[in-house]
CSV table of C-alpha atoms in Angstrom, one decimal:
chain,number,residue,atom,x,y,z
A,1,MET,CA,8.3,-5.2,13.2
A,2,ASP,CA,6.9,-3.1,16.1
A,3,ALA,CA,4.3,-1.1,14.1
A,4,THR,CA,3.7,1.3,17.2
A,5,ALA,CA,7.4,2.5,16.8
A,6,LEU,CA,6.9,3.6,13.2
A,7,THR,CA,3.3,5.0,13.0
A,8,PRO,CA,1.8,8.1,14.4
A,9,ALA,CA,0.3,7.6,17.9
A,10,GLY,CA,-3.4,7.3,18.0
A,11,ALA,CA,-3.6,6.6,14.3
A,12,PRO,CA,-6.9,5.4,13.1
A,13,ILE,CA,-7.4,1.6,12.2
A,14,ALA,CA,-8.1,1.4,8.4
A,15,ALA,CA,-10.9,-1.0,7.1
A,16,THR,CA,-9.8,-4.3,6.2
A,17,PRO,CA,-10.9,-7.0,3.8
A,18,ARG,CA,-10.8,-9.9,6.3
A,19,GLU,CA,-13.5,-9.6,8.9
A,20,GLY,CA,-11.9,-9.7,12.3
A,21,SER,CA,-8.2,-9.2,11.1
A,22,VAL,CA,-5.7,-6.5,12.1
A,23,SER,CA,-5.3,-3.9,9.7
A,24,ALA,CA,-2.6,-1.0,9.0
A,25,PRO,CA,-3.1,2.2,10.7
A,26,LEU,CA,-4.1,5.4,8.5
A,27,GLY,CA,-1.3,8.1,8.1
A,28,THR,CA,0.0,10.9,5.6
A,29,ALA,CA,2.9,11.1,3.2
A,30,THR,CA,4.8,12.7,6.0
A,31,ASP,CA,4.3,9.6,8.4
A,32,ALA,CA,5.2,7.2,5.4
A,33,ALA,CA,8.4,9.3,4.9
A,34,ARG,CA,9.3,8.9,8.9
A,35,VAL,CA,8.8,5.0,8.3
A,36,LEU,CA,11.1,5.0,5.1
A,37,ALA,CA,13.7,7.2,5.6
A,38,GLY,CA,17.2,6.0,5.7
A,39,ARG,CA,16.1,2.6,4.2
A,40,ARG,CA,16.7,1.0,0.7
A,41,LEU,CA,13.5,0.6,-1.1
A,42,VAL,CA,11.6,-1.7,-3.2
A,43,VAL,CA,8.4,-0.3,-4.7
A,44,LEU,CA,5.5,-2.6,-6.2
A,45,THR,CA,3.1,-0.6,-8.2
A,46,GLY,CA,-0.6,-1.3,-9.7
A,47,ALA,CA,-3.1,0.1,-11.9
A,48,GLY,CA,-4.0,2.7,-9.5
A,49,LEU,CA,-0.8,4.5,-10.4
A,50,SER,CA,-1.8,4.9,-14.1
A,51,THR,CA,-5.5,6.3,-13.5
A,52,ASP,CA,-4.2,9.8,-13.6
A,53,SER,CA,-2.8,9.1,-17.0
A,54,GLY,CA,-6.1,8.3,-18.3
A,55,ILE,CA,-5.8,4.3,-17.9
A,56,PRO,CA,-8.6,2.9,-15.5
A,57,ASP,CA,-7.8,0.4,-12.9
A,58,TYR,CA,-9.4,-2.9,-12.5
A,59,ARG,CA,-10.6,-2.9,-8.7
A,60,GLY,CA,-10.6,0.8,-7.7
A,61,PRO,CA,-13.5,2.2,-5.7
A,62,ASP,CA,-15.4,3.4,-9.0
A,63,SER,CA,-14.4,0.4,-11.4
A,64,PRO,CA,-17.0,-1.4,-13.0
A,65,PRO,CA,-16.7,-5.2,-12.9
A,66,ARG,CA,-14.5,-6.6,-15.7
A,67,SER,CA,-13.8,-9.9,-17.5
A,68,PRO,CA,-10.7,-9.9,-19.5
A,69,MET,CA,-10.0,-12.5,-21.9
A,70,THR,CA,-8.2,-15.5,-20.3
A,71,TYR,CA,-5.1,-17.2,-22.1
A,72,ASP,CA,-7.2,-20.5,-22.9
A,73,GLN,CA,-9.9,-18.4,-24.7
A,74,PHE,CA,-7.4,-16.4,-26.7
A,75,VAL,CA,-5.8,-19.5,-28.2
A,76,SER,CA,-9.2,-21.5,-28.6
A,77,GLY,CA,-9.3,-20.1,-32.1
A,78,TYR,CA,-9.5,-17.4,-34.8
A,79,THR,CA,-12.9,-16.0,-33.4
A,80,ALA,CA,-11.4,-15.3,-30.0
A,81,GLN,CA,-8.2,-13.8,-31.5
A,82,GLN,CA,-10.5,-11.7,-33.8
A,83,ARG,CA,-12.6,-10.3,-30.8
A,84,TYR,CA,-9.3,-9.7,-28.6
A,85,TRP,CA,-7.4,-7.9,-31.4
A,86,ALA,CA,-10.6,-6.0,-32.5
A,87,ARG,CA,-11.1,-4.5,-29.1
A,88,SER,CA,-7.4,-3.9,-28.2
A,89,HIS,CA,-6.9,-2.4,-31.5
A,90,LEU,CA,-9.6,0.4,-30.6
A,91,GLY,CA,-8.0,0.6,-27.1
A,92,TRP,CA,-4.4,1.0,-28.2
A,93,GLN,CA,-5.4,4.4,-29.7
A,94,ARG,CA,-6.0,5.5,-26.1
A,95,ILE,CA,-3.6,3.6,-24.1
A,96,GLY,CA,-0.7,3.6,-26.7
A,97,THR,CA,-0.8,7.7,-26.4
A,98,ALA,CA,-0.8,7.8,-22.5
A,99,VAL,CA,2.0,9.9,-20.6
A,100,PRO,CA,3.4,9.3,-17.3
A,101,ASN,CA,1.9,11.4,-14.7
A,102,ALA,CA,3.4,12.8,-11.2
A,103,GLY,CA,3.4,9.4,-9.5
A,104,HIS,CA,5.4,7.9,-12.3
A,105,ARG,CA,7.9,10.7,-12.2
A,106,ALA,CA,8.2,10.4,-8.3
A,107,VAL,CA,9.2,6.8,-8.6
A,108,ALA,CA,11.8,7.5,-11.2
A,109,ALA,CA,13.1,10.3,-8.8
A,110,LEU,CA,13.7,7.8,-6.1
A,111,GLU,CA,15.7,5.6,-8.4
A,112,ALA,CA,17.6,8.6,-9.6
A,113,ALA,CA,18.3,9.6,-6.0
A,114,GLY,CA,19.8,6.0,-5.3
A,115,LEU,CA,17.0,4.9,-3.0
A,116,LEU,CA,15.3,2.2,-5.1
A,117,PRO,CA,17.5,-0.3,-6.7
A,118,THR,CA,14.5,-2.4,-8.0
A,119,LEU,CA,10.9,-1.4,-9.1
A,120,ILE,CA,8.2,-3.9,-9.6
A,121,THR,CA,5.2,-3.0,-11.8
A,122,GLN,CA,2.1,-5.4,-12.3
A,123,ASN,CA,1.3,-2.5,-15.0
A,124,VAL,CA,1.6,-3.3,-18.8
A,125,ASP,CA,1.5,0.2,-19.8
A,126,GLY,CA,5.3,1.0,-19.8
A,127,LEU,CA,4.8,4.4,-18.2
A,128,HIS,CA,7.3,3.8,-15.6
A,129,GLU,CA,10.1,3.6,-18.2
A,130,GLN,CA,8.8,6.7,-20.1
A,131,ALA,CA,9.1,8.5,-17.0
A,132,GLY,CA,12.8,7.7,-16.6
A,133,SER,CA,12.8,4.4,-14.2
A,134,ARG,CA,15.4,2.1,-15.6
A,135,SER,CA,15.6,-0.9,-13.2
A,136,VAL,CA,12.0,-2.2,-13.8
A,137,VAL,CA,10.5,-5.8,-13.6
A,138,ASP,CA,7.4,-5.6,-15.7
A,139,LEU,CA,6.0,-8.4,-14.0
A,140,HIS,CA,3.0,-8.9,-16.2
A,141,GLY,CA,4.8,-8.1,-19.5
A,142,ARG,CA,4.5,-5.0,-21.8
A,143,ILE,CA,1.6,-4.0,-23.8
A,144,ASP,CA,3.8,-2.1,-26.2
A,145,GLU,CA,5.5,-5.5,-27.3
A,146,VAL,CA,3.8,-8.4,-29.4
A,147,VAL,CA,5.0,-11.9,-29.3
A,148,CYS,CA,4.6,-14.8,-31.9
A,149,LEU,CA,3.2,-17.8,-30.3
A,150,ASN,CA,5.0,-19.8,-32.9
A,151,CYS,CA,8.3,-18.7,-33.4
A,152,ARG,CA,8.3,-16.3,-30.3
A,153,ARG,CA,9.8,-13.5,-32.1
A,154,ILE,CA,9.0,-10.0,-30.2
A,155,THR,CA,8.0,-7.0,-32.4
A,156,SER,CA,6.7,-3.5,-31.9
A,157,ARG,CA,2.9,-2.9,-30.9
A,158,GLN,CA,2.9,0.2,-33.0
A,159,VAL,CA,4.0,-1.6,-36.1
A,160,LEU,CA,1.3,-4.0,-35.4
A,161,HIS,CA,-1.2,-1.3,-35.0
A,162,GLU,CA,-0.3,0.2,-38.2
A,163,ARG,CA,-0.6,-3.2,-39.9
A,164,LEU,CA,-4.1,-3.9,-38.4
A,165,THR,CA,-5.2,-0.1,-39.3
A,166,GLU,CA,-4.4,-0.7,-42.9
A,167,ALA,CA,-6.0,-4.3,-42.9
A,168,ASN,CA,-9.2,-2.6,-41.3
A,169,PRO,CA,-9.7,1.0,-42.5
A,170,GLY,CA,-12.2,2.9,-40.4
A,171,PHE,CA,-12.8,0.2,-38.1
A,172,GLY,CA,-15.0,1.5,-34.8
A,173,ALA,CA,-14.3,4.9,-36.1
A,174,ASP,CA,-17.5,6.1,-34.3
A,175,ALA,CA,-17.4,3.8,-31.4
A,176,PRO,CA,-17.2,5.1,-27.8
A,177,ILE,CA,-14.0,4.0,-26.2
A,178,HIS,CA,-14.0,2.8,-22.7
A,179,VAL,CA,-10.4,1.3,-22.1
A,180,ALA,CA,-9.5,-1.3,-19.6
A,181,PRO,CA,-6.1,-1.4,-17.9
A,182,ASP,CA,-4.9,-4.1,-20.4
A,183,GLY,CA,-6.0,-1.8,-23.5
A,184,ASP,CA,-9.1,-3.8,-24.1
A,185,VAL,CA,-12.3,-1.8,-24.9
A,186,GLU,CA,-16.0,-2.7,-24.4
A,187,TYR,CA,-17.1,-3.2,-28.1
A,188,ASP,CA,-19.0,-6.1,-29.3
A,189,ASP,CA,-19.3,-5.9,-33.2
A,190,THR,CA,-15.8,-7.5,-34.2
A,191,SER,CA,-17.0,-10.3,-36.6
A,192,THR,CA,-15.5,-8.2,-39.7
A,193,PHE,CA,-12.2,-7.4,-38.2
A,194,ARG,CA,-9.1,-8.9,-39.9
A,195,VAL,CA,-6.4,-10.3,-37.7
A,196,VAL,CA,-3.0,-10.2,-39.1
A,197,PRO,CA,-0.4,-13.0,-38.9
A,198,CYS,CA,3.3,-13.0,-37.9
A,199,THR,CA,5.5,-11.4,-40.5
A,200,SER,CA,8.1,-13.9,-40.0
A,201,CYS,CA,6.4,-17.3,-40.0
A,202,GLY,CA,2.4,-16.6,-40.1
A,203,GLY,CA,1.9,-17.6,-36.7
A,204,VAL,CA,-0.6,-16.1,-34.3
A,205,LEU,CA,0.4,-12.8,-32.6
A,206,LYS,CA,-0.4,-12.0,-28.7
A,207,PRO,CA,0.5,-9.2,-26.7
A,208,ASP,CA,3.7,-9.9,-24.7
A,209,VAL,CA,1.7,-9.7,-21.5
A,210,VAL,CA,0.7,-12.4,-18.9
A,211,PHE,CA,-3.1,-13.2,-19.4
A,212,PHE,CA,-5.2,-14.5,-16.8
A,213,GLY,CA,-4.4,-18.2,-16.7
A,214,GLU,CA,-0.9,-17.8,-17.7
A,215,THR,CA,2.1,-18.3,-15.6
A,216,VAL,CA,4.4,-15.2,-14.8
A,217,PRO,CA,7.9,-16.4,-16.1
A,218,ALA,CA,10.0,-17.7,-13.5
A,219,ASP,CA,13.1,-15.5,-14.1
A,220,ARG,CA,10.8,-12.3,-13.5
A,221,VAL,CA,9.6,-13.8,-10.1
A,222,ALA,CA,13.2,-14.7,-9.1
A,223,ARG,CA,14.0,-11.1,-9.8
A,224,CYS,CA,11.3,-9.7,-7.7
A,225,TYR,CA,12.0,-12.1,-4.7
A,226,ALA,CA,15.4,-10.9,-5.0
A,227,ALA,CA,14.6,-7.3,-4.9
A,228,VAL,CA,12.4,-7.9,-1.8
A,229,GLU,CA,15.4,-9.8,-0.1
A,230,GLN,CA,17.7,-6.8,-0.7
A,231,ALA,CA,15.3,-4.2,0.5
A,232,GLU,CA,15.0,-2.3,3.9
A,233,ALA,CA,11.3,-1.3,3.3
A,234,MET,CA,8.6,-1.8,0.7
A,235,VAL,CA,6.2,0.7,-0.7
A,236,ALA,CA,3.0,-0.9,-2.5
A,237,ALA,CA,1.3,1.9,-4.4
A,238,GLY,CA,-2.0,1.8,-6.5
A,239,THR,CA,-2.7,-1.8,-6.1
A,240,SER,CA,-5.3,-3.6,-4.1
A,241,LEU,CA,-3.1,-6.7,-3.9
A,242,THR,CA,-6.3,-8.6,-4.8
A,243,VAL,CA,-4.3,-11.4,-6.9
A,244,MET,CA,-1.4,-13.4,-5.6
A,245,SER,CA,0.9,-12.2,-8.4
A,246,GLY,CA,1.7,-9.2,-6.4
A,247,LEU,CA,0.6,-10.0,-3.0
A,248,ARG,CA,3.1,-12.7,-2.4
A,249,PHE,CA,5.9,-10.3,-2.6
A,250,VAL,CA,4.2,-8.2,0.3
A,251,ARG,CA,3.9,-11.3,2.1
A,252,HIS,CA,7.5,-12.0,1.5
A,253,ALA,CA,8.4,-8.6,3.0
A,254,ALA,CA,6.4,-8.9,5.7
A,255,LYS,CA,7.9,-12.5,6.4
A,256,ARG,CA,11.4,-10.8,6.5
A,257,GLY,CA,10.2,-8.2,8.9
A,258,ILE,CA,10.8,-5.1,6.8
A,259,PRO,CA,8.4,-2.3,7.1
A,260,ILE,CA,5.6,-2.0,4.5
A,261,VAL,CA,3.8,1.2,3.4
A,262,LEU,CA,0.6,1.0,1.3
A,263,VAL,CA,-0.6,3.8,-0.8
A,264,ASN,CA,-4.0,3.2,-2.2
A,265,ARG,CA,-7.6,4.3,-2.4
A,266,GLY,CA,-9.5,1.8,-0.6
A,267,ILE,CA,-8.7,-1.4,1.0
A,268,THR,CA,-6.3,-3.9,0.3
A,269,ARG,CA,-5.2,-7.6,0.8
A,270,GLY,CA,-2.0,-6.3,2.3
A,271,ASP,CA,-3.6,-4.1,5.1
A,272,PRO,CA,-2.9,-6.5,7.8
A,273,LEU,CA,0.6,-6.9,6.8
A,274,ALA,CA,1.5,-3.2,6.7
A,275,VAL,CA,2.9,-0.7,9.2
A,276,LEU,CA,1.0,2.2,7.5
A,277,ARG,CA,-1.4,2.9,5.0
A,278,VAL,CA,-2.0,6.2,3.2
A,279,HIS,CA,-5.7,6.5,1.7
A,280,ASP,CA,-5.1,8.7,-1.1
A,281,GLY,CA,-4.3,8.8,-4.7
A,282,CYS,CA,-0.6,8.0,-6.1
A,283,SER,CA,-0.1,11.4,-7.9
A,284,ALA,CA,-0.8,13.2,-4.8
A,285,VAL,CA,1.3,11.0,-2.2
A,286,LEU,CA,4.1,9.6,-4.3
A,287,PRO,CA,5.8,13.2,-5.2
A,288,GLU,CA,5.5,14.3,-1.5
A,289,LEU,CA,7.0,11.1,-0.5
A,290,ALA,CA,9.9,11.3,-2.8
A,291,SER,CA,10.6,14.9,-2.0
A,292,ARG,CA,11.0,14.1,1.8
A,293,LEU,CA,13.0,11.2,1.2
A,294,ARG,CA,15.7,12.6,-1.5
């Protein structure tokens, strides 16, 4: 794809995470609309899309270092599960009440206009669906659902929250809450927290999300690749593309030769693959972009 035919003449070159590599030129929502007009889209979103809904991202310019619990740590025993669920229980009080922002609504509007057959999100907050998006691949699962590691039954996170509240009255009531994108919080006094089991078989409950160290289910990955195959352009919004889980789809789009537009504050691993990068927040850019494309 000839980037010079799609991007504004004389556009400045963005910073890139790889020294010596070519990066996407910087542009505006208007420039992005010019690139994407008349094309069937696939959109990939990340945690940066939900920051304006009060959910912080992992790797934004102002994000502190985070070390989420891995799958191996979670299944290592009761103490790890106690620590996870205690912290996540406090975090759910914030993430469970988050509402979609203008960026989520703009993506839903693109689908409603028939321009976006499939949305791929790396987020687990479920805000795309709340905003009205229907054809969503929740690549890393949903924090509002819980799976039993023994019988594999899927149940409601809100129901579990009520059970945990009953089992742990007043827990962490005075704790300052600093929520992570996966609903975790920074809180260390978890030794008295009572974890509840699956009501069907007594097994260990885990949020139905892909932990670090787990593999994304093959059928989800296949749906994402199929969406990229059918698309005529890609937008990656609110993601640094640091992990391969999302970057692989941007690479596949680049391999196909379709134009890629990045909307993100800060550099991304996809910079060298894109034809244009808009350095701004998703809530500002996506509504304008959707308005110009519909």
